[in-house]
Short mmCIF file of C-alpha atoms in Angstrom, two decimals:
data_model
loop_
_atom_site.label_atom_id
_atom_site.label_comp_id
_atom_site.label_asym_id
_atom_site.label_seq_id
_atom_site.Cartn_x
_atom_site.Cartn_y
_atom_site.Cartn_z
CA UNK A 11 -6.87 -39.65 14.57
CA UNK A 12 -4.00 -39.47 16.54
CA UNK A 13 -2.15 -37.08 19.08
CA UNK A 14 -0.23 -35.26 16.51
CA UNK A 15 -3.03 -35.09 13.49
CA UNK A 16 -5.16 -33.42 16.54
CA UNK A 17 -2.97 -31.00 17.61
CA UNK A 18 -2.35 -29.97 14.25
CA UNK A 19 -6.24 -29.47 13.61
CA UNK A 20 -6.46 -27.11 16.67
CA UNK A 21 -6.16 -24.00 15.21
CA UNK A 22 -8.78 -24.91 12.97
CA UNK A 23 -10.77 -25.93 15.68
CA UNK A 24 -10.37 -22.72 17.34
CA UNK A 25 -11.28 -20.49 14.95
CA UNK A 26 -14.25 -22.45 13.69
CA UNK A 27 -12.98 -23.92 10.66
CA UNK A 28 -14.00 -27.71 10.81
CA UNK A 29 -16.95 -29.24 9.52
CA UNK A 30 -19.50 -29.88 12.93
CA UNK A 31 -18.74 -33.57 12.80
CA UNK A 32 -14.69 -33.49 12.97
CA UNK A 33 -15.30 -30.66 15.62
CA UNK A 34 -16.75 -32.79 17.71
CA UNK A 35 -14.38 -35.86 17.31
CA UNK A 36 -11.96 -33.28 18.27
CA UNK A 37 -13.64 -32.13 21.12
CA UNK A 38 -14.20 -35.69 22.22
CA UNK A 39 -10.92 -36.69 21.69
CA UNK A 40 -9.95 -33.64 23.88
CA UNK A 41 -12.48 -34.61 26.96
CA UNK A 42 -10.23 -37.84 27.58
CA UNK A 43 -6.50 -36.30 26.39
CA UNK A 44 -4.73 -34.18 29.08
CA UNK A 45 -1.92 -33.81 26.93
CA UNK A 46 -4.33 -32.19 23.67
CA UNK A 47 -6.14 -30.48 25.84
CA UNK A 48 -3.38 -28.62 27.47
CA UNK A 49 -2.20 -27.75 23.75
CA UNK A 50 -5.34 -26.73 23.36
CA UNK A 51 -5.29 -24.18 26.38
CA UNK A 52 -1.78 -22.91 25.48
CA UNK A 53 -3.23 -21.94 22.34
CA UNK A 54 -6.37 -20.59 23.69
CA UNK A 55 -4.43 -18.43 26.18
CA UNK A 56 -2.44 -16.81 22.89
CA UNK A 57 -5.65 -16.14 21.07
CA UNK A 58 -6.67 -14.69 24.49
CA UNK A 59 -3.42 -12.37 24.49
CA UNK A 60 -3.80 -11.46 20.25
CA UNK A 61 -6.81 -9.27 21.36
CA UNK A 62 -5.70 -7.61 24.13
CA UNK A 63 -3.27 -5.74 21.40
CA UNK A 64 -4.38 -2.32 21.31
CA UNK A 65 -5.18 -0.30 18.07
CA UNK A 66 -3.96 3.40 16.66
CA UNK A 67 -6.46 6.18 15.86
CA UNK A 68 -5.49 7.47 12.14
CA UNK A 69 -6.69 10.49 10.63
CA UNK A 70 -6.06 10.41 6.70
CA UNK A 71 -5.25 14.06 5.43
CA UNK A 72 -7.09 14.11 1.96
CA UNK A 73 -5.45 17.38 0.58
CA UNK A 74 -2.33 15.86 1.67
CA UNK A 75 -3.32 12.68 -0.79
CA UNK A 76 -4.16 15.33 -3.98
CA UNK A 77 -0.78 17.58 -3.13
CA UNK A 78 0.94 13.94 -3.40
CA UNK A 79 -0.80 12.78 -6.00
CA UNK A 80 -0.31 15.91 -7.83
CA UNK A 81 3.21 16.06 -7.14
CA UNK A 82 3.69 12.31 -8.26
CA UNK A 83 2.25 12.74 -11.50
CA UNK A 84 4.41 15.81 -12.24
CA UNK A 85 7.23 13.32 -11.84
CA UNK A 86 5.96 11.22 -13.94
CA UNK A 87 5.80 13.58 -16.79
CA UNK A 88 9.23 15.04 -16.74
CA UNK A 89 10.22 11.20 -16.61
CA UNK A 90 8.24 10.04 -19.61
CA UNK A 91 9.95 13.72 -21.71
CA UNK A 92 13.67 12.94 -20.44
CA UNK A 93 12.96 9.49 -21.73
CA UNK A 94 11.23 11.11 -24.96
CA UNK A 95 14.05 13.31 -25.59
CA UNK A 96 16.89 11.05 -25.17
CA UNK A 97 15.36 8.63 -27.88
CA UNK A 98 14.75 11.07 -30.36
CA UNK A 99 18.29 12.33 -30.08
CA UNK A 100 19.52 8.64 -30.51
CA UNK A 101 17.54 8.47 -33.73
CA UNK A 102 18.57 11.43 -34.78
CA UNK A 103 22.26 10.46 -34.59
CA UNK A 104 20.93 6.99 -35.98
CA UNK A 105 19.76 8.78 -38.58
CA UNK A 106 22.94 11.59 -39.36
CA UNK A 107 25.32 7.95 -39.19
CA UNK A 108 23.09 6.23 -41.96
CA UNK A 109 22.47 9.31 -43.89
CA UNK A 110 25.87 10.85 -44.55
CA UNK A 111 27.40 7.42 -44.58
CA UNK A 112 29.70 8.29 -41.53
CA UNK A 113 32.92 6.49 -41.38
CA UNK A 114 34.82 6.33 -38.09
CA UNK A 115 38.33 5.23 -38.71
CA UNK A 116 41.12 4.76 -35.87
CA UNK A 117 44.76 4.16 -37.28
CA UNK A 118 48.27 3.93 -36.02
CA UNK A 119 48.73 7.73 -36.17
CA UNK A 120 45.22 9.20 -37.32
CA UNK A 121 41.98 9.20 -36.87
CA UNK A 122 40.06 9.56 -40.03
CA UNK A 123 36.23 10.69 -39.53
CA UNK A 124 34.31 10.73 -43.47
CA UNK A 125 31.07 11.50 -44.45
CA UNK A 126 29.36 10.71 -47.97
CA UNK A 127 30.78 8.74 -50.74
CA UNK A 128 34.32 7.15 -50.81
CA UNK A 129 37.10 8.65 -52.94
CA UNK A 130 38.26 6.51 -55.89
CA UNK A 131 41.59 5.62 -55.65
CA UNK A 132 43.30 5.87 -59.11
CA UNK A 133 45.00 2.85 -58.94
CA UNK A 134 42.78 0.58 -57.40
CA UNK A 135 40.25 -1.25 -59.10
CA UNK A 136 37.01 0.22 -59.16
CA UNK A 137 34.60 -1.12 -56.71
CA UNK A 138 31.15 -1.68 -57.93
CA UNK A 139 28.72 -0.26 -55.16
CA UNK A 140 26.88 -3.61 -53.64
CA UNK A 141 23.47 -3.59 -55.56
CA UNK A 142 20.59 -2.50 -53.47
CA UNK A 143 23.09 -0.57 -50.79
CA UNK A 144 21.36 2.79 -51.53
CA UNK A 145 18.13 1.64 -51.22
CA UNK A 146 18.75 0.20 -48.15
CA UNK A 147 19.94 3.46 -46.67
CA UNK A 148 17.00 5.02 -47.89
CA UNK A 149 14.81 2.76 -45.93
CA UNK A 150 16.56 3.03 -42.87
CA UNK A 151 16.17 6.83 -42.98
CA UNK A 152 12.54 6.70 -43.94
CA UNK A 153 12.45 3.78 -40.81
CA UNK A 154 14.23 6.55 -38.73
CA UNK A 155 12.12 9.49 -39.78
CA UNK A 156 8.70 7.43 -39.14
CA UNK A 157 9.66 6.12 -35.37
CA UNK A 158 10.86 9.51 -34.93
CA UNK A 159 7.52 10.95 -35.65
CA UNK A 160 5.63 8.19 -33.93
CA UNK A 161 8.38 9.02 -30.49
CA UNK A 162 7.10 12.97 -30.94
CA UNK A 163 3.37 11.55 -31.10
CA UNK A 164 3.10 9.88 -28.44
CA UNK A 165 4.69 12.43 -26.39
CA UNK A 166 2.35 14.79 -27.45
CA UNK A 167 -0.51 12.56 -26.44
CA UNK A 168 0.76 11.48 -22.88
CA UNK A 169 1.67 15.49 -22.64
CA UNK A 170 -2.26 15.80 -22.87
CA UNK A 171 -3.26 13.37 -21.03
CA UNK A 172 -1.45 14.32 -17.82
CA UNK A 173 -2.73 18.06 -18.35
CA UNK A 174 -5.55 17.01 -18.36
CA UNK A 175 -5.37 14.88 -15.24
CA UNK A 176 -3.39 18.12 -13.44
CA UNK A 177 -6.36 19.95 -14.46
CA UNK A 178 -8.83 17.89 -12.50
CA UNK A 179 -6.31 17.33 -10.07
CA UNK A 180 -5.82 21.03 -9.46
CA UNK A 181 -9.84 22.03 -9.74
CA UNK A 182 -10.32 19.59 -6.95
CA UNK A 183 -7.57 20.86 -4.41
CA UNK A 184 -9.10 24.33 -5.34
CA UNK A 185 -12.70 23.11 -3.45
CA UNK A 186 -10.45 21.50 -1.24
CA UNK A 187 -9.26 24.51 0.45
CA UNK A 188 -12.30 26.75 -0.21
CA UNK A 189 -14.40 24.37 1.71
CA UNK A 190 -11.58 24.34 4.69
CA UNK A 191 -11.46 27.99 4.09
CA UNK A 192 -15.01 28.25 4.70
CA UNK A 193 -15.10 25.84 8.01
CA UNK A 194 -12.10 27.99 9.10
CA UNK A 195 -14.62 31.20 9.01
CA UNK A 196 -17.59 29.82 10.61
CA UNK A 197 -15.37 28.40 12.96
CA UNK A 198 -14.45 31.81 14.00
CA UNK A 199 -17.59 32.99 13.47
CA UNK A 200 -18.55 30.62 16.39
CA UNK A 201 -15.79 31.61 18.65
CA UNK A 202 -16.38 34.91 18.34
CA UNK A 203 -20.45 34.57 18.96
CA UNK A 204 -18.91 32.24 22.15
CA UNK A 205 -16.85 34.84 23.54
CA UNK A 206 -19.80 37.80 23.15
CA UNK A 207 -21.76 35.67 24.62
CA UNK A 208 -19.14 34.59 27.52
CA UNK A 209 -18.02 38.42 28.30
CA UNK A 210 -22.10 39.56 28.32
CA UNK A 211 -22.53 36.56 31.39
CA UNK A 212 -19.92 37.19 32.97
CA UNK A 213 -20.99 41.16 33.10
CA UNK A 214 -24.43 40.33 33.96
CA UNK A 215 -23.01 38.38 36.94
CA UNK A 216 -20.42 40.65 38.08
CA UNK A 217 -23.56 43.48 38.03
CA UNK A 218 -24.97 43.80 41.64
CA UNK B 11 -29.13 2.75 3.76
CA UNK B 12 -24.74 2.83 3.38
CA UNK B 13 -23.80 2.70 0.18
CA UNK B 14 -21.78 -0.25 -0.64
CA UNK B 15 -18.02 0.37 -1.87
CA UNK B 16 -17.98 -0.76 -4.83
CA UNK B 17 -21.19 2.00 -5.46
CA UNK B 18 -18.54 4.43 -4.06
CA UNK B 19 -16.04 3.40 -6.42
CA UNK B 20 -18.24 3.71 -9.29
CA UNK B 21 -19.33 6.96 -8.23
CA UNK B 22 -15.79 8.37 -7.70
CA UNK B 23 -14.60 7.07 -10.76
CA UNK B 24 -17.58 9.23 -13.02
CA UNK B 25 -16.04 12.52 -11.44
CA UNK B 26 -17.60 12.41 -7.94
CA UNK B 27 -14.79 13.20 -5.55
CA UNK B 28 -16.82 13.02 -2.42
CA UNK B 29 -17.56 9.39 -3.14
CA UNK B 30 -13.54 8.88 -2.48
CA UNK B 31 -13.84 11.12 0.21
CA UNK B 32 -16.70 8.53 1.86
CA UNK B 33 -14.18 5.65 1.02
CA UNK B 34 -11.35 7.14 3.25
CA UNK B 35 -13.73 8.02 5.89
CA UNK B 36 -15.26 4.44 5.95
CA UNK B 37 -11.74 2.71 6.14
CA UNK B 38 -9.09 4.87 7.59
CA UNK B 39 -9.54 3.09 11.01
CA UNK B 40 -9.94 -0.20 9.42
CA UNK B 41 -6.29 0.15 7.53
CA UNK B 42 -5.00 2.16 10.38
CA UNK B 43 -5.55 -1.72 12.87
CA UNK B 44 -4.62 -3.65 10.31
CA UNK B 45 -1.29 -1.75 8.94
CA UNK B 46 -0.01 -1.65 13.02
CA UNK B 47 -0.39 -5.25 13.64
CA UNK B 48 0.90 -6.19 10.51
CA UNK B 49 4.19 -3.68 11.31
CA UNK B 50 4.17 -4.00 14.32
CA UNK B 51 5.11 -0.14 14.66
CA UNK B 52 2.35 2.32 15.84
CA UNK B 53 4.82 5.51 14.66
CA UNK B 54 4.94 4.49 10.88
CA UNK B 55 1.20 3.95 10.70
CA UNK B 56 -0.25 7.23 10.02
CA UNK B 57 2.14 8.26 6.91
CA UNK B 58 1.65 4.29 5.99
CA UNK B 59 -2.29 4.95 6.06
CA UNK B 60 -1.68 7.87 4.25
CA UNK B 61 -0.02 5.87 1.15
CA UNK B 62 -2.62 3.34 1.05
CA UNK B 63 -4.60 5.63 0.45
CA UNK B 64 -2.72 7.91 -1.89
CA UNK B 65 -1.91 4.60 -3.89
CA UNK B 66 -5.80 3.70 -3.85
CA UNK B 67 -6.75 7.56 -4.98
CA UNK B 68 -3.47 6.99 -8.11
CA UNK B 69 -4.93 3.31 -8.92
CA UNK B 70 -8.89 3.90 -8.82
CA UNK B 71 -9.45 4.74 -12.57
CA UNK B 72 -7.89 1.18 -13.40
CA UNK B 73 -10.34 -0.65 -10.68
CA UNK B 74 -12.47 -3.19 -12.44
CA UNK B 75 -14.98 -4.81 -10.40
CA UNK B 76 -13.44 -8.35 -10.78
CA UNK B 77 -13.43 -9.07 -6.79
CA UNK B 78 -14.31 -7.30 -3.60
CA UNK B 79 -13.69 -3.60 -3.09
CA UNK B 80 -12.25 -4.95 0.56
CA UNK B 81 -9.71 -7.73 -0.92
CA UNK B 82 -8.46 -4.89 -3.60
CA UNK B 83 -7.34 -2.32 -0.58
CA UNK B 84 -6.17 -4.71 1.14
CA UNK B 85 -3.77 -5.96 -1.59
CA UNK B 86 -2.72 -2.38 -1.77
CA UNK B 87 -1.93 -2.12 2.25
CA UNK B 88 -0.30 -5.61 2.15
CA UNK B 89 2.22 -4.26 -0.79
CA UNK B 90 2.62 -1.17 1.29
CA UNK B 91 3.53 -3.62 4.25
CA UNK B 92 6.10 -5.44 2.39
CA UNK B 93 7.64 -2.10 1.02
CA UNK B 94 8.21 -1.05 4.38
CA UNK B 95 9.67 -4.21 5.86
CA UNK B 96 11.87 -4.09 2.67
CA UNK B 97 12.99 -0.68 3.44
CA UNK B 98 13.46 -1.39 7.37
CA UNK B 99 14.78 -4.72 7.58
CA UNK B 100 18.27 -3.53 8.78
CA UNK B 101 17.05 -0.54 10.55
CA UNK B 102 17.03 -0.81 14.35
CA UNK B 103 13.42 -1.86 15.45
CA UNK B 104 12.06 0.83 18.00
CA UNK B 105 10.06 0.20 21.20
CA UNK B 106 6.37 -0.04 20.82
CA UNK B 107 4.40 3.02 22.22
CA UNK B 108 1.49 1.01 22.69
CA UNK B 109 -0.44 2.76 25.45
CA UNK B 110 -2.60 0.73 27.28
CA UNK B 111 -5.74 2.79 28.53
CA UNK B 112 -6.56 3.25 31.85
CA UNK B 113 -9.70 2.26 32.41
CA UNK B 114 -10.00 2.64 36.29
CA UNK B 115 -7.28 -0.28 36.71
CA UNK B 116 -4.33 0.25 38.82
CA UNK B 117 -0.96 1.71 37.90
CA UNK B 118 0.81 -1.71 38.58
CA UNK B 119 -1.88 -4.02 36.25
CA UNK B 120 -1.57 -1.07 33.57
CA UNK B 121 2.01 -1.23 33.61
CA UNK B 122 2.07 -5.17 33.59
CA UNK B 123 -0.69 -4.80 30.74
CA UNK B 124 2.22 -2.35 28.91
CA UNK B 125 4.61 -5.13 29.15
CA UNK B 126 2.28 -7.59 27.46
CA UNK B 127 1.43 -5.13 24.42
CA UNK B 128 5.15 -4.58 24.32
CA UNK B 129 6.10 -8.36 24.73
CA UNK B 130 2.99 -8.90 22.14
CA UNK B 131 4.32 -6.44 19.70
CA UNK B 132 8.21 -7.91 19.38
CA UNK B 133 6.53 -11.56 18.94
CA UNK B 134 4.42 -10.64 16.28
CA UNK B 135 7.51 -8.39 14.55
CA UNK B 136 9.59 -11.68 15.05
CA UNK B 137 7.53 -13.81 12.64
CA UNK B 138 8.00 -14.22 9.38
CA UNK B 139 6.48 -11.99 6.84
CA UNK B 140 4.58 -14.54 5.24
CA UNK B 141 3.21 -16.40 8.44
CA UNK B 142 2.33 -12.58 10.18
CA UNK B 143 0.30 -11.81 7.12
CA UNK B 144 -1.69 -14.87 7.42
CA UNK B 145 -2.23 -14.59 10.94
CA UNK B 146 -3.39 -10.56 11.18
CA UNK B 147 -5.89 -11.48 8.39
CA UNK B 148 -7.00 -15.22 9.92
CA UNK B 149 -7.25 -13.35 13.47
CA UNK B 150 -7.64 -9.75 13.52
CA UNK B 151 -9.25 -9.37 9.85
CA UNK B 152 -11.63 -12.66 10.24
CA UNK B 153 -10.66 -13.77 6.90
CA UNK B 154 -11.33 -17.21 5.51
CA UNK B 155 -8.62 -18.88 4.10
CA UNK B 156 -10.70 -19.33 0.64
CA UNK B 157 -10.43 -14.81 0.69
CA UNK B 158 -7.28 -14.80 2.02
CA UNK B 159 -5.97 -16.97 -0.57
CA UNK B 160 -7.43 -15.25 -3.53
CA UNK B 161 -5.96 -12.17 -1.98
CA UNK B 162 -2.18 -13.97 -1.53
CA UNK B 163 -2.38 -16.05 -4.07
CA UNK B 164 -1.24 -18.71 -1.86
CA UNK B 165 -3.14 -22.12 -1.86
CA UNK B 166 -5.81 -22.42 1.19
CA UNK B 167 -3.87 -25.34 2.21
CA UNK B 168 -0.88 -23.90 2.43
CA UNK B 169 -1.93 -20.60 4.21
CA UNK B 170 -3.76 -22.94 7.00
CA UNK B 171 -0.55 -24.36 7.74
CA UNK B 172 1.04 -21.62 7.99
CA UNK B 173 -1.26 -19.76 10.23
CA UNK B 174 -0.75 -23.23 12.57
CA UNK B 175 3.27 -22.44 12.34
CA UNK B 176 2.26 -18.87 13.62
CA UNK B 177 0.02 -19.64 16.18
CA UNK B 178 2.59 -22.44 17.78
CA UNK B 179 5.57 -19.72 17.22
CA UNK B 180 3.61 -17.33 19.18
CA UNK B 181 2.90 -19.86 21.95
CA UNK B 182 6.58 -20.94 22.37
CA UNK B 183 7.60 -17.52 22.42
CA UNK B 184 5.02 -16.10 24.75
CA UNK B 185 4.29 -19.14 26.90
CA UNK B 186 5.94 -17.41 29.83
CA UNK B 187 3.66 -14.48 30.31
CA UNK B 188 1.35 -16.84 32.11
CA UNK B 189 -1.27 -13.58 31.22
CA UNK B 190 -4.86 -14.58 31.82
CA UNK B 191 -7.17 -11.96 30.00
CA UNK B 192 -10.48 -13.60 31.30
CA UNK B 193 -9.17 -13.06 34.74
CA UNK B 194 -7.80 -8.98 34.65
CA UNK B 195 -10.91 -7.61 32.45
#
């Protein structure tokens, strides 16, 4: 091994990574290699200055975490029913264009909105209906109708399941703050007993 | 005998909310060293924590014992990481408030021991995202790279080069402390 392919296996040699036999190649290499082994102090000496970083103290707040969670998942909800209502008003209009035939016309000077079947024009030849075109509309309505129904379904179902969840949710911020209710009164039920006890010493000594 | 956390898990997840209770308790500090160094800012890493945490408590019906308890929050605190430095990449980077304890040394070594957190701090904020990840876990978590790069999903190879990149980064730019730790302990 050369210079370079040693220096590059110093961190490894460092931190314990190489097999015992390449370690000590390395470290042999090192014993005769001022230049390696000054790489290899430089490095040492930043290892050395990584731990003398000093750590934080944290304190997670848990009923912060269930008010959060809580509050998330509320979100979530009216998301998923905005989303729920603005399809099912897009099939609905799907549904009001294929089933009264709407016709949305813009001409030089008018603009000509028409429901249902065309008029017959007297003079014109009359135009046989395309085979089938009823029956197609009549599909895409029933289509329309079933998604629409599926849409309100699964609504219903998410609805439940994130009632449910707010349930538990809720139930479990409820112990939450009965238990720190009830540390917060034997906590004063222990100052209290500390200051009796305080105000009888200090009597006792003040007494001749 | 301590439970192990995937027992905790389990537990939490059939209804038992003190088991996730346990959980925080056993890693708060844990998340709390590893989220700072990884930052590199001591004033985000409570409400950091705190989302880790929150995400775990949203996530832990989906957990699946597939790999370590350990390697799954630390995926989470990792994405919470990289959210962050997404959100303040162009915001102005504050001075660390590492305090250095006393410890019965004198005002002068405490201050020059300030300087080194300080100096310490802005080094490891300079690096890379991808090589400072490698590096908190390699040095500060005592991951192997075989963990580590199940949990990046970064070939072992790849992530021992780059924790070599680090390490030589950190030299260059901290080479002029001349800071001997043996010697002020």
């Amino acid at each position: 091994m050369n210079c370079a392919e040693i220096q590059a296996a110093l961190p490894a040699l460092l931190y314990g990574d190489l097999p015992p036999g390449q370690a000590a190649a390395l470290r042999e290499h090192l014993a005769s290699c001022p230049a390696c082994r000054e790489e290899e102090t430089g490095l040492r000496q930043v290892t050395g200055l990584l731990n003398t970083m000093p750590a934080p103290v944290v304190q997670v707040n848990l009923t912060d975490i269930y008010q959060e969670a809580s509050r998330r998942q509320l979100r979530r909800v009216r998301l998923w029913r905005r989303l729920a209502v603005s399809l099912s008003a897009a099939a609905a209009a799907l549904l009001l264009v294929v089933g009264l035939r709407l016709e949305l016309r813009v001409d030089a000077h008018q603009v000509v909105v028409r429901w249902g079947t065309s008029p017959e024009l007297p003079q014109s030849d009359p135009v046989q209906p395309a085979p089938g075109l009823a029956a197609v509309n009549a599909e895409h309505a029933y289509l329309t109708q079933q998604l629409i129904h599926a849409l309100a379904d699964d609504v219903a179902a998410r609805d439940r399941e994130n009632q449910d969840s707010l349930g538990t949710l809720e139930a479990r911020l409820e112990a939450l703050q009965q238990q720190q209710q009830e540390r917060w009164d034997a906590t004063q039920r222990l100052v209290s007993t500390l200051y009796t006890l305080t105000t009888t010493s200090v009597a006792k000594r003040s007494e001749p | 005998m301590a439970q192990r956390d995937e027992d905790l898990i389990r537990r939490w997840q059939s209804g038992e909310a003190c088991a996730f209770e346990e959980l925080v308790r056993r890693w708060q500090q844990p998340m709390g060293r590893f989220l700072a160094r990884l930052v590199g800012r001591l004033d985000l890493v409570p409400d950091l924590c705190q989302e880790v945490f929150l995400r775990l408590y949203q996530a832990g019906p989906r957990y699946r014992e597939q790999g370590t308890f350990s390697n799954w929050l630390y995926r989470i605190a990792l994405n919470v990481a990289r959210d962050t430095g997404r959100r303040t990449r162009h915001a102005p980077v504050a001075l660390s408030t590492h305090e250095v304890p006393a410890n019965g040394i004198s005002a002068e070594a405490r201050c020059e021991q300030q300087e080194v957190a300080q100096t310490l701090t802005a080094a490891l904020a300079e690096l890379p995202s991808g090589l400072r990840e490698v590096l908190v876990l390699r040095h500060y978590e005592d991951m192997n790279f075989e963990a580590m790069s199940r949990l990046l999903r970064t070939p072992a190879s790849t992530l021992k080069s780059r924790f070599a990149v680090a390490l030589q980064r950190l030299r260059t730019r901290l080479g002029h402390l001349d800071w001997h730790p043996e010697e002020k302990s």
